């Protein structure tokens, strides 16, 4: 397929909408991002993993909660179904950092993509590896071939200084007996994983194992077909938080967003996508990125439905 025309139209659809969003500033180091920046990349697994892009698809940004997909995959790869005893798979219908919901649910997070759920996943990855964030970084380097992928110390330190809500979530989890490692250790690795800096190009490559039904870039198996399918299912119901319904309605793909403005999305058996635009809607999802994915699925007719 010649993607050039489609990608040009996708960029055109995304351009005008960014001004209706707002760059995240609750982590002060993220506030410096250009609200008008935009990138989009597609990794076509039916064509040897060829990556095509438009706009600033090779610019680096903070991956933030997009990291939660990869830590989940690494834990499922090691543990199989055992994780689902500790974390749910239901839509949250609440903001990604809700304390009230976690308390109501006796410390069992609704899904692995709200912050509480991701803290539990990171806790497990830490137990399994002794270095959760380092293991994640090495996985992302291996999948993309980009050995410059690294943490942004400034972003991680900024989140640690201002992340009172995540600290509260971690303490609440610990109070319910849901963490194995010390709160400090879990928060350290969580903020580091969120601070990883990547591009649309490398995130599309890194997410391709979900389009390949669990196969890594080197063709070894990371996940069973059924585990990969389940990650996609949880992305559909929880990857864009309390607007997952609206997102499924508009875009119709499993996706995971981050407050750095990135969104990855998957069309199983066909391609993985990544888009970036730092201006966010009220739920923490990129405004331009959502419009771009909406345009992409409309133009191509590709959907999981
Ligand atoms: N590091 C961010 C936080 O925990 C990630 C949130 C997000 O991207 N939705 O608040």
PDB file of C-alpha atoms and ligand atoms in Angstrom:
ATOM      1  CA  UNK A   1       0.000   0.000   0.000  1.00  0.00           C
ATOM      2  CA  UNK A   2       1.195   3.525  -0.755  1.00  0.00           C
ATOM      3  CA  UNK A   3       0.709   5.298   2.554  1.00  0.00           C
ATOM      4  CA  UNK A   4       1.818   8.751   1.420  1.00  0.00           C
ATOM      5  CA  UNK A   5      -1.619  10.115   0.562  1.00  0.00           C
ATOM      6  CA  UNK A   6      -3.209   8.628   3.682  1.00  0.00           C
ATOM      7  CA  UNK A   7      -0.496  10.037   5.960  1.00  0.00           C
ATOM      8  CA  UNK A   8      -0.761  13.500   4.399  1.00  0.00           C
ATOM      9  CA  UNK A   9      -4.515  13.494   5.046  1.00  0.00           C
ATOM     10  CA  UNK A  10      -4.000  12.231   8.595  1.00  0.00           C
ATOM     11  CA  UNK A  11      -1.617  15.131   9.310  1.00  0.00           C
ATOM     12  CA  UNK A  12      -4.098  17.565   7.803  1.00  0.00           C
ATOM     13  CA  UNK A  13      -6.891  16.276  10.074  1.00  0.00           C
ATOM     14  CA  UNK A  14      -4.701  16.547  13.179  1.00  0.00           C
ATOM     15  CA  UNK A  15      -3.266  20.016  12.490  1.00  0.00           C
ATOM     16  CA  UNK A  16      -6.124  22.335  13.405  1.00  0.00           C
ATOM     17  CA  UNK A  17      -7.388  20.569  16.547  1.00  0.00           C
ATOM     18  CA  UNK A  18      -4.319  20.774  18.818  1.00  0.00           C
ATOM     19  CA  UNK A  19      -5.239  24.293  19.992  1.00  0.00           C
ATOM     20  CA  UNK A  20      -8.281  22.897  21.824  1.00  0.00           C
ATOM     21  CA  UNK A  21      -6.042  20.859  24.149  1.00  0.00           C
ATOM     22  CA  UNK A  22      -3.621  21.642  26.970  1.00  0.00           C
ATOM     23  CA  UNK A  23      -0.079  20.381  27.605  1.00  0.00           C
ATOM     24  CA  UNK A  24       0.256  18.437  30.896  1.00  0.00           C
ATOM     25  CA  UNK A  25       1.847  20.638  33.553  1.00  0.00           C
ATOM     26  CA  UNK A  26       1.271  18.616  36.741  1.00  0.00           C
ATOM     27  CA  UNK A  27       4.701  17.183  35.973  1.00  0.00           C
ATOM     28  CA  UNK A  28       6.454  20.548  35.487  1.00  0.00           C
ATOM     29  CA  UNK A  29       9.163  19.143  33.182  1.00  0.00           C
ATOM     30  CA  UNK A  30       6.469  18.152  30.639  1.00  0.00           C
ATOM     31  CA  UNK A  31       5.032  21.670  30.426  1.00  0.00           C
ATOM     32  CA  UNK A  32       7.802  22.798  28.068  1.00  0.00           C
ATOM     33  CA  UNK A  33       6.506  20.689  25.154  1.00  0.00           C
ATOM     34  CA  UNK A  34       5.285  22.522  22.034  1.00  0.00           C
ATOM     35  CA  UNK A  35       1.464  22.132  21.986  1.00  0.00           C
ATOM     36  CA  UNK A  36       1.435  22.305  18.184  1.00  0.00           C
ATOM     37  CA  UNK A  37       3.958  19.503  17.597  1.00  0.00           C
ATOM     38  CA  UNK A  38       2.632  16.475  15.725  1.00  0.00           C
ATOM     39  CA  UNK A  39       3.946  13.158  14.453  1.00  0.00           C
ATOM     40  CA  UNK A  40       2.509   9.881  13.181  1.00  0.00           C
ATOM     41  CA  UNK A  41       4.199   6.591  12.279  1.00  0.00           C
ATOM     42  CA  UNK A  42       3.045   3.215  11.052  1.00  0.00           C
ATOM     43  CA  UNK A  43       4.943  -0.077  11.212  1.00  0.00           C
ATOM     44  CA  UNK A  44       3.619  -2.444   8.542  1.00  0.00           C
ATOM     45  CA  UNK A  45       4.226  -6.022   9.707  1.00  0.00           C
ATOM     46  CA  UNK A  46       2.970  -7.408   6.382  1.00  0.00           C
ATOM     47  CA  UNK A  47       5.891  -5.616   4.719  1.00  0.00           C
ATOM     48  CA  UNK A  48       8.845  -6.685   6.898  1.00  0.00           C
ATOM     49  CA  UNK A  49       8.163  -4.086   9.586  1.00  0.00           C
ATOM     50  CA  UNK A  50       8.625  -1.127   7.220  1.00  0.00           C
ATOM     51  CA  UNK A  51       7.998   2.159   9.061  1.00  0.00           C
ATOM     52  CA  UNK A  52       6.437   5.160   7.330  1.00  0.00           C
ATOM     53  CA  UNK A  53       5.762   8.475   9.019  1.00  0.00           C
ATOM     54  CA  UNK A  54       4.609  12.037   8.684  1.00  0.00           C
ATOM     55  CA  UNK A  55       5.308  15.259  10.606  1.00  0.00           C
ATOM     56  CA  UNK A  56       7.705  15.034  13.555  1.00  0.00           C
ATOM     57  CA  UNK A  57       7.652  11.241  13.611  1.00  0.00           C
ATOM     58  CA  UNK A  58      11.347  11.083  14.495  1.00  0.00           C
ATOM     59  CA  UNK A  59      11.210  13.641  17.341  1.00  0.00           C
ATOM     60  CA  UNK A  60      11.674  12.385  20.889  1.00  0.00           C
ATOM     61  CA  UNK A  61       9.040  12.772  23.572  1.00  0.00           C
ATOM     62  CA  UNK A  62       8.291  11.417  27.033  1.00  0.00           C
ATOM     63  CA  UNK A  63       6.441   8.102  26.675  1.00  0.00           C
ATOM     64  CA  UNK A  64       4.806   8.299  30.148  1.00  0.00           C
ATOM     65  CA  UNK A  65       1.898   5.845  30.425  1.00  0.00           C
ATOM     66  CA  UNK A  66       2.555   4.242  27.041  1.00  0.00           C
ATOM     67  CA  UNK A  67       5.267   2.407  29.031  1.00  0.00           C
ATOM     68  CA  UNK A  68       2.515   0.508  30.885  1.00  0.00           C
ATOM     69  CA  UNK A  69       1.831  -1.713  27.877  1.00  0.00           C
ATOM     70  CA  UNK A  70       5.422  -2.935  27.788  1.00  0.00           C
ATOM     71  CA  UNK A  71       5.791  -3.613  31.521  1.00  0.00           C
ATOM     72  CA  UNK A  72       2.511  -5.537  31.361  1.00  0.00           C
ATOM     73  CA  UNK A  73       3.801  -7.605  28.437  1.00  0.00           C
ATOM     74  CA  UNK A  74       7.054  -8.398  30.259  1.00  0.00           C
ATOM     75  CA  UNK A  75       5.213  -9.539  33.390  1.00  0.00           C
ATOM     76  CA  UNK A  76       2.704 -11.660  31.439  1.00  0.00           C
ATOM     77  CA  UNK A  77       5.585 -13.210  29.500  1.00  0.00           C
ATOM     78  CA  UNK A  78       7.155 -14.348  32.784  1.00  0.00           C
ATOM     79  CA  UNK A  79       4.087 -15.092  34.896  1.00  0.00           C
ATOM     80  CA  UNK A  80       1.228 -15.908  32.547  1.00  0.00           C
ATOM     81  CA  UNK A  81      -2.203 -15.498  34.084  1.00  0.00           C
ATOM     82  CA  UNK A  82      -1.066 -15.103  37.717  1.00  0.00           C
ATOM     83  CA  UNK A  83      -0.996 -11.294  37.410  1.00  0.00           C
ATOM     84  CA  UNK A  84      -4.777 -11.148  37.010  1.00  0.00           C
ATOM     85  CA  UNK A  85      -5.120 -12.164  40.679  1.00  0.00           C
ATOM     86  CA  UNK A  86      -3.613  -8.791  41.603  1.00  0.00           C
ATOM     87  CA  UNK A  87      -5.009  -6.472  38.926  1.00  0.00           C
ATOM     88  CA  UNK A  88      -8.434  -6.297  37.261  1.00  0.00           C
ATOM     89  CA  UNK A  89      -9.305  -6.051  33.569  1.00  0.00           C
ATOM     90  CA  UNK A  90     -12.337  -3.802  33.726  1.00  0.00           C
ATOM     91  CA  UNK A  91     -12.738  -0.268  32.387  1.00  0.00           C
ATOM     92  CA  UNK A  92     -12.080   2.269  35.140  1.00  0.00           C
ATOM     93  CA  UNK A  93     -14.624   4.977  34.292  1.00  0.00           C
ATOM     94  CA  UNK A  94     -12.473   7.151  36.579  1.00  0.00           C
ATOM     95  CA  UNK A  95      -9.402   9.351  36.101  1.00  0.00           C
ATOM     96  CA  UNK A  96      -6.117   7.459  35.716  1.00  0.00           C
ATOM     97  CA  UNK A  97      -4.872   8.555  39.129  1.00  0.00           C
ATOM     98  CA  UNK A  98      -8.049   8.069  41.181  1.00  0.00           C
ATOM     99  CA  UNK A  99      -7.463   7.333  44.860  1.00  0.00           C
ATOM    100  CA  UNK A 100     -11.154   6.982  45.673  1.00  0.00           C
ATOM    101  CA  UNK A 101     -11.638   4.075  43.273  1.00  0.00           C
ATOM    102  CA  UNK A 102      -8.629   2.172  44.628  1.00  0.00           C
ATOM    103  CA  UNK A 103      -9.868   2.534  48.190  1.00  0.00           C
ATOM    104  CA  UNK A 104     -13.388   1.433  47.233  1.00  0.00           C
ATOM    105  CA  UNK A 105     -11.964  -1.643  45.477  1.00  0.00           C
ATOM    106  CA  UNK A 106      -9.857  -2.722  48.519  1.00  0.00           C
ATOM    107  CA  UNK A 107      -6.583  -1.966  46.804  1.00  0.00           C
ATOM    108  CA  UNK A 108      -7.212  -4.067  43.667  1.00  0.00           C
ATOM    109  CA  UNK A 109      -6.675  -1.714  40.709  1.00  0.00           C
ATOM    110  CA  UNK A 110      -9.345  -1.786  37.984  1.00  0.00           C
ATOM    111  CA  UNK A 111      -6.845  -2.531  35.235  1.00  0.00           C
ATOM    112  CA  UNK A 112      -3.069  -2.439  34.546  1.00  0.00           C
ATOM    113  CA  UNK A 113      -3.259   0.936  32.775  1.00  0.00           C
ATOM    114  CA  UNK A 114      -4.555   3.149  35.571  1.00  0.00           C
ATOM    115  CA  UNK A 115      -1.630   4.327  37.687  1.00  0.00           C
ATOM    116  CA  UNK A 116      -2.430   2.012  40.611  1.00  0.00           C
ATOM    117  CA  UNK A 117      -2.493  -0.996  38.280  1.00  0.00           C
ATOM    118  CA  UNK A 118       0.766   0.006  36.654  1.00  0.00           C
ATOM    119  CA  UNK A 119       2.396   0.339  40.082  1.00  0.00           C
ATOM    120  CA  UNK A 120       1.417  -3.267  40.858  1.00  0.00           C
ATOM    121  CA  UNK A 121       2.788  -4.441  37.481  1.00  0.00           C
ATOM    122  CA  UNK A 122       6.054  -2.590  38.094  1.00  0.00           C
ATOM    123  CA  UNK A 123       6.238  -4.088  41.580  1.00  0.00           C
ATOM    124  CA  UNK A 124       5.975  -7.562  40.047  1.00  0.00           C
ATOM    125  CA  UNK A 125       8.534  -6.795  37.320  1.00  0.00           C
ATOM    126  CA  UNK A 126      10.896  -5.545  40.028  1.00  0.00           C
ATOM    127  CA  UNK A 127      10.535  -8.826  41.934  1.00  0.00           C
ATOM    128  CA  UNK A 128      11.110 -10.813  38.750  1.00  0.00           C
ATOM    129  CA  UNK A 129      14.143  -8.890  37.493  1.00  0.00           C
ATOM    130  CA  UNK A 130      15.647  -6.792  40.308  1.00  0.00           C
ATOM    131  CA  UNK A 131      15.653  -3.816  37.904  1.00  0.00           C
ATOM    132  CA  UNK A 132      12.184  -3.175  36.452  1.00  0.00           C
ATOM    133  CA  UNK A 133      12.939   0.051  34.589  1.00  0.00           C
ATOM    134  CA  UNK A 134      16.315  -1.172  33.288  1.00  0.00           C
ATOM    135  CA  UNK A 135      14.681  -4.360  31.981  1.00  0.00           C
ATOM    136  CA  UNK A 136      12.039  -2.295  30.209  1.00  0.00           C
ATOM    137  CA  UNK A 137      14.650   0.012  28.638  1.00  0.00           C
ATOM    138  CA  UNK A 138      16.655  -2.982  27.389  1.00  0.00           C
ATOM    139  CA  UNK A 139      13.531  -4.571  25.908  1.00  0.00           C
ATOM    140  CA  UNK A 140      12.662  -1.361  24.046  1.00  0.00           C
ATOM    141  CA  UNK A 141      16.228  -1.050  22.739  1.00  0.00           C
ATOM    142  CA  UNK A 142      16.133  -4.630  21.495  1.00  0.00           C
ATOM    143  CA  UNK A 143      12.756  -4.293  19.763  1.00  0.00           C
ATOM    144  CA  UNK A 144      13.705  -1.074  17.980  1.00  0.00           C
ATOM    145  CA  UNK A 145      17.453  -1.492  17.421  1.00  0.00           C
ATOM    146  CA  UNK A 146      17.818   2.012  18.913  1.00  0.00           C
ATOM    147  CA  UNK A 147      20.388   1.754  21.689  1.00  0.00           C
ATOM    148  CA  UNK A 148      20.134   5.461  22.519  1.00  0.00           C
ATOM    149  CA  UNK A 149      16.674   4.991  24.127  1.00  0.00           C
ATOM    150  CA  UNK A 150      17.061   6.130  27.714  1.00  0.00           C
ATOM    151  CA  UNK A 151      15.480   7.738  30.772  1.00  0.00           C
ATOM    152  CA  UNK A 152      15.123  11.500  31.022  1.00  0.00           C
ATOM    153  CA  UNK A 153      16.502  12.160  34.494  1.00  0.00           C
ATOM    154  CA  UNK A 154      15.037  15.646  34.580  1.00  0.00           C
ATOM    155  CA  UNK A 155      11.490  14.378  33.843  1.00  0.00           C
ATOM    156  CA  UNK A 156      11.852  11.525  36.343  1.00  0.00           C
ATOM    157  CA  UNK A 157      13.101  13.888  39.079  1.00  0.00           C
ATOM    158  CA  UNK A 158      10.322  16.377  38.319  1.00  0.00           C
ATOM    159  CA  UNK A 159       7.686  13.641  38.648  1.00  0.00           C
ATOM    160  CA  UNK A 160       9.237  12.336  41.878  1.00  0.00           C
ATOM    161  CA  UNK A 161       9.186  15.847  43.366  1.00  0.00           C
ATOM    162  CA  UNK A 162       5.581  16.573  42.375  1.00  0.00           C
ATOM    163  CA  UNK A 163       4.039  13.088  42.237  1.00  0.00           C
ATOM    164  CA  UNK A 164       2.160  13.231  45.525  1.00  0.00           C
ATOM    165  CA  UNK A 165      -0.848  11.439  44.095  1.00  0.00           C
ATOM    166  CA  UNK A 166       1.205   8.481  42.824  1.00  0.00           C
ATOM    167  CA  UNK A 167       2.977   8.314  46.181  1.00  0.00           C
ATOM    168  CA  UNK A 168      -0.437   8.256  47.858  1.00  0.00           C
ATOM    169  CA  UNK A 169      -1.602   5.455  45.516  1.00  0.00           C
ATOM    170  CA  UNK A 170       1.513   3.418  46.274  1.00  0.00           C
ATOM    171  CA  UNK A 171       1.050   3.849  50.020  1.00  0.00           C
ATOM    172  CA  UNK A 172      -2.611   2.889  49.730  1.00  0.00           C
ATOM    173  CA  UNK A 173      -1.625  -0.246  47.797  1.00  0.00           C
ATOM    174  CA  UNK A 174       0.967  -1.073  50.442  1.00  0.00           C
ATOM    175  CA  UNK A 175      -1.591  -0.514  53.189  1.00  0.00           C
ATOM    176  CA  UNK A 176      -3.835  -3.106  51.508  1.00  0.00           C
ATOM    177  CA  UNK A 177      -0.864  -5.482  51.329  1.00  0.00           C
ATOM    178  CA  UNK A 178      -0.720  -5.302  47.519  1.00  0.00           C
ATOM    179  CA  UNK A 179       2.980  -4.443  47.067  1.00  0.00           C
ATOM    180  CA  UNK A 180       5.913  -6.768  47.656  1.00  0.00           C
ATOM    181  CA  UNK A 181       8.722  -4.217  47.252  1.00  0.00           C
ATOM    182  CA  UNK A 182       9.134  -1.017  49.296  1.00  0.00           C
ATOM    183  CA  UNK A 183       6.985   1.932  48.138  1.00  0.00           C
ATOM    184  CA  UNK A 184      10.160   3.954  47.459  1.00  0.00           C
ATOM    185  CA  UNK A 185      11.549   1.298  45.122  1.00  0.00           C
ATOM    186  CA  UNK A 186       8.290   0.906  43.210  1.00  0.00           C
ATOM    187  CA  UNK A 187       7.909   4.681  42.744  1.00  0.00           C
ATOM    188  CA  UNK A 188      11.536   4.974  41.634  1.00  0.00           C
ATOM    189  CA  UNK A 189      11.098   2.404  38.872  1.00  0.00           C
ATOM    190  CA  UNK A 190       7.643   3.672  37.896  1.00  0.00           C
ATOM    191  CA  UNK A 191       8.817   7.264  37.401  1.00  0.00           C
ATOM    192  CA  UNK A 192      11.875   6.064  35.488  1.00  0.00           C
ATOM    193  CA  UNK A 193       9.780   3.916  33.134  1.00  0.00           C
ATOM    194  CA  UNK A 194       7.469   6.904  32.471  1.00  0.00           C
ATOM    195  CA  UNK A 195      10.463   9.162  31.761  1.00  0.00           C
ATOM    196  CA  UNK A 196      11.754   7.054  28.855  1.00  0.00           C
ATOM    197  CA  UNK A 197      12.111   9.157  25.739  1.00  0.00           C
ATOM    198  CA  UNK A 198      11.204   7.708  22.337  1.00  0.00           C
ATOM    199  CA  UNK A 199       9.839   8.734  18.939  1.00  0.00           C
ATOM    200  CA  UNK A 200       6.735   7.766  16.960  1.00  0.00           C
ATOM    201  CA  UNK A 201       9.040   5.667  14.797  1.00  0.00           C
ATOM    202  CA  UNK A 202      10.546   3.665  17.664  1.00  0.00           C
ATOM    203  CA  UNK A 203       7.264   3.309  19.586  1.00  0.00           C
ATOM    204  CA  UNK A 204       5.532   1.933  16.480  1.00  0.00           C
ATOM    205  CA  UNK A 205       8.371  -0.591  16.156  1.00  0.00           C
ATOM    206  CA  UNK A 206       8.262  -1.459  19.864  1.00  0.00           C
ATOM    207  CA  UNK A 207       4.499  -2.074  19.766  1.00  0.00           C
ATOM    208  CA  UNK A 208       4.702  -4.324  16.716  1.00  0.00           C
ATOM    209  CA  UNK A 209       4.784  -7.524  18.831  1.00  0.00           C
ATOM    210  CA  UNK A 210       1.105  -6.867  19.563  1.00  0.00           C
ATOM    211  CA  UNK A 211       0.338  -6.743  15.832  1.00  0.00           C
ATOM    212  CA  UNK A 212       2.439  -9.913  15.348  1.00  0.00           C
ATOM    213  CA  UNK A 213       0.289 -11.828  17.858  1.00  0.00           C
ATOM    214  CA  UNK A 214       3.093 -11.943  20.449  1.00  0.00           C
ATOM    215  CA  UNK A 215       6.204 -12.368  18.274  1.00  0.00           C
ATOM    216  CA  UNK A 216       9.193 -10.117  18.926  1.00  0.00           C
ATOM    217  CA  UNK A 217      11.210  -8.296  16.262  1.00  0.00           C
ATOM    218  CA  UNK A 218      13.719 -11.190  16.191  1.00  0.00           C
ATOM    219  CA  UNK A 219      10.740 -13.595  15.630  1.00  0.00           C
ATOM    220  CA  UNK A 220      11.099 -15.255  19.046  1.00  0.00           C
ATOM    221  CA  UNK A 221       7.862 -15.521  20.995  1.00  0.00           C
ATOM    222  CA  UNK A 222       7.294 -13.058  23.857  1.00  0.00           C
ATOM    223  CA  UNK A 223       3.631 -13.831  24.471  1.00  0.00           C
ATOM    224  CA  UNK A 224       1.229 -16.556  23.459  1.00  0.00           C
ATOM    225  CA  UNK A 225      -1.308 -15.528  20.838  1.00  0.00           C
ATOM    226  CA  UNK A 226      -3.922 -15.462  23.514  1.00  0.00           C
ATOM    227  CA  UNK A 227      -1.873 -13.247  25.868  1.00  0.00           C
ATOM    228  CA  UNK A 228      -1.250 -10.755  23.057  1.00  0.00           C
ATOM    229  CA  UNK A 229      -4.977 -10.758  22.291  1.00  0.00           C
ATOM    230  CA  UNK A 230      -5.736 -10.092  25.951  1.00  0.00           C
ATOM    231  CA  UNK A 231      -3.376  -7.105  26.127  1.00  0.00           C
ATOM    232  CA  UNK A 232      -5.135  -5.670  23.079  1.00  0.00           C
ATOM    233  CA  UNK A 233      -8.500  -6.295  24.771  1.00  0.00           C
ATOM    234  CA  UNK A 234      -7.447  -4.482  27.944  1.00  0.00           C
ATOM    235  CA  UNK A 235      -6.067  -1.620  25.848  1.00  0.00           C
ATOM    236  CA  UNK A 236      -9.441  -1.302  24.179  1.00  0.00           C
ATOM    237  CA  UNK A 237     -11.361  -1.098  27.468  1.00  0.00           C
ATOM    238  CA  UNK A 238      -8.801   0.820  29.532  1.00  0.00           C
ATOM    239  CA  UNK A 239      -5.969   2.212  27.412  1.00  0.00           C
ATOM    240  CA  UNK A 240      -7.449   5.685  27.195  1.00  0.00           C
ATOM    241  CA  UNK A 241      -8.877   5.730  30.726  1.00  0.00           C
ATOM    242  CA  UNK A 242     -12.311   7.162  31.307  1.00  0.00           C
ATOM    243  CA  UNK A 243     -12.761   8.031  27.652  1.00  0.00           C
ATOM    244  CA  UNK A 244     -12.122   4.484  26.366  1.00  0.00           C
ATOM    245  CA  UNK A 245     -15.726   4.315  25.138  1.00  0.00           C
ATOM    246  CA  UNK A 246     -15.489   7.574  23.223  1.00  0.00           C
ATOM    247  CA  UNK A 247     -12.097   6.509  21.836  1.00  0.00           C
ATOM    248  CA  UNK A 248     -13.430   3.130  20.674  1.00  0.00           C
ATOM    249  CA  UNK A 249     -16.369   4.945  19.114  1.00  0.00           C
ATOM    250  CA  UNK A 250     -14.132   7.328  17.153  1.00  0.00           C
ATOM    251  CA  UNK A 251     -11.012   5.232  16.454  1.00  0.00           C
ATOM    252  CA  UNK A 252     -12.038   1.609  16.991  1.00  0.00           C
ATOM    253  CA  UNK A 253      -8.586   0.248  17.845  1.00  0.00           C
ATOM    254  CA  UNK A 254      -6.800  -1.025  20.969  1.00  0.00           C
ATOM    255  CA  UNK A 255      -4.650   1.908  22.068  1.00  0.00           C
ATOM    256  CA  UNK A 256      -2.624   3.272  24.961  1.00  0.00           C
ATOM    257  CA  UNK A 257      -2.058   6.948  25.641  1.00  0.00           C
ATOM    258  CA  UNK A 258       0.406   8.863  27.810  1.00  0.00           C
ATOM    259  CA  UNK A 259       0.399  12.399  29.196  1.00  0.00           C
ATOM    260  CA  UNK A 260       3.504  13.184  27.133  1.00  0.00           C
ATOM    261  CA  UNK A 261       1.042  13.206  24.190  1.00  0.00           C
ATOM    262  CA  UNK A 262       1.923   9.827  22.688  1.00  0.00           C
ATOM    263  CA  UNK A 263      -0.626   7.160  21.716  1.00  0.00           C
ATOM    264  CA  UNK A 264       0.173   3.692  20.393  1.00  0.00           C
ATOM    265  CA  UNK A 265      -2.505   1.673  18.594  1.00  0.00           C
ATOM    266  CA  UNK A 266      -2.643  -1.807  17.105  1.00  0.00           C
ATOM    267  CA  UNK A 267      -4.317  -3.379  14.100  1.00  0.00           C
ATOM    268  CA  UNK A 268      -3.651  -7.083  14.795  1.00  0.00           C
ATOM    269  CA  UNK A 269      -2.099  -8.932  11.867  1.00  0.00           C
ATOM    270  CA  UNK A 270      -1.501  -5.710   9.968  1.00  0.00           C
ATOM    271  CA  UNK A 271       0.346  -2.857  11.685  1.00  0.00           C
ATOM    272  CA  UNK A 272       1.206  -0.921  14.805  1.00  0.00           C
ATOM    273  CA  UNK A 273       0.801   2.851  14.953  1.00  0.00           C
ATOM    274  CA  UNK A 274       2.141   5.680  17.075  1.00  0.00           C
ATOM    275  CA  UNK A 275       1.088   9.280  17.063  1.00  0.00           C
ATOM    276  CA  UNK A 276       2.210  12.261  19.146  1.00  0.00           C
ATOM    277  CA  UNK A 277       0.782  15.672  19.958  1.00  0.00           C
ATOM    278  CA  UNK A 278       1.421  17.114  23.444  1.00  0.00           C
ATOM    279  CA  UNK A 279      -1.869  19.032  23.827  1.00  0.00           C
ATOM    280  CA  UNK A 280      -4.254  16.799  25.810  1.00  0.00           C
ATOM    281  CA  UNK A 281      -8.003  16.572  26.355  1.00  0.00           C
ATOM    282  CA  UNK A 282      -9.511  16.516  29.840  1.00  0.00           C
ATOM    283  CA  UNK A 283      -8.912  12.752  30.171  1.00  0.00           C
ATOM    284  CA  UNK A 284      -5.164  12.977  29.446  1.00  0.00           C
ATOM    285  CA  UNK A 285      -5.285  11.809  25.811  1.00  0.00           C
ATOM    286  CA  UNK A 286      -3.641  13.659  22.913  1.00  0.00           C
ATOM    287  CA  UNK A 287      -6.179  15.760  21.012  1.00  0.00           C
ATOM    288  CA  UNK A 288      -4.220  15.747  17.741  1.00  0.00           C
ATOM    289  CA  UNK A 289      -3.286  12.080  18.173  1.00  0.00           C
ATOM    290  CA  UNK A 290      -6.902  11.016  18.640  1.00  0.00           C
ATOM    291  CA  UNK A 291      -7.951  13.039  15.576  1.00  0.00           C
ATOM    292  CA  UNK A 292      -5.096  11.484  13.574  1.00  0.00           C
ATOM    293  CA  UNK A 293      -6.060   7.919  14.500  1.00  0.00           C
ATOM    294  CA  UNK A 294      -9.710   8.718  13.828  1.00  0.00           C
ATOM    295  CA  UNK A 295      -8.755   9.966  10.340  1.00  0.00           C
ATOM    296  CA  UNK A 296      -6.466   6.974   9.734  1.00  0.00           C
ATOM    297  CA  UNK A 297      -9.089   4.337  10.507  1.00  0.00           C
ATOM    298  CA  UNK A 298     -11.735   6.247   8.550  1.00  0.00           C
ATOM    299  CA  UNK A 299      -9.521   6.628   5.467  1.00  0.00           C
ATOM    300  CA  UNK A 300      -8.187   3.069   5.446  1.00  0.00           C
ATOM    301  CA  UNK A 301     -11.358   1.366   6.704  1.00  0.00           C
ATOM    302  CA  UNK A 302      -9.120  -0.670   9.046  1.00  0.00           C
ATOM    303  CA  UNK A 303     -10.686  -1.535  12.387  1.00  0.00           C
ATOM    304  CA  UNK A 304     -11.008  -4.419  14.787  1.00  0.00           C
ATOM    305  CA  UNK A 305     -14.799  -4.251  14.426  1.00  0.00           C
TER     306      UNK A 305
HETATM  307  N1  LIG B   1       3.820   9.469  34.881  1.00  0.00           N
HETATM  308  C1  LIG B   1       2.456   9.867  34.734  1.00  0.00           C
HETATM  309  C2  LIG B   1       1.716   9.765  36.053  1.00  0.00           C
HETATM  310  O1  LIG B   1       1.892   8.800  36.725  1.00  0.00           O
HETATM  311  C3  LIG B   1       1.804   9.033  33.693  1.00  0.00           C
HETATM  312  C4  LIG B   1       0.329   9.298  33.542  1.00  0.00           C
HETATM  313  C5  LIG B   1      -0.143   9.152  32.139  1.00  0.00           C
HETATM  314  O2  LIG B   1       0.625   9.198  31.190  1.00  0.00           O
HETATM  315  N2  LIG B   1      -1.440   9.057  31.991  1.00  0.00           N
HETATM  316  O3  LIG B   1       0.961  10.602  36.428  1.00  0.00           O
END
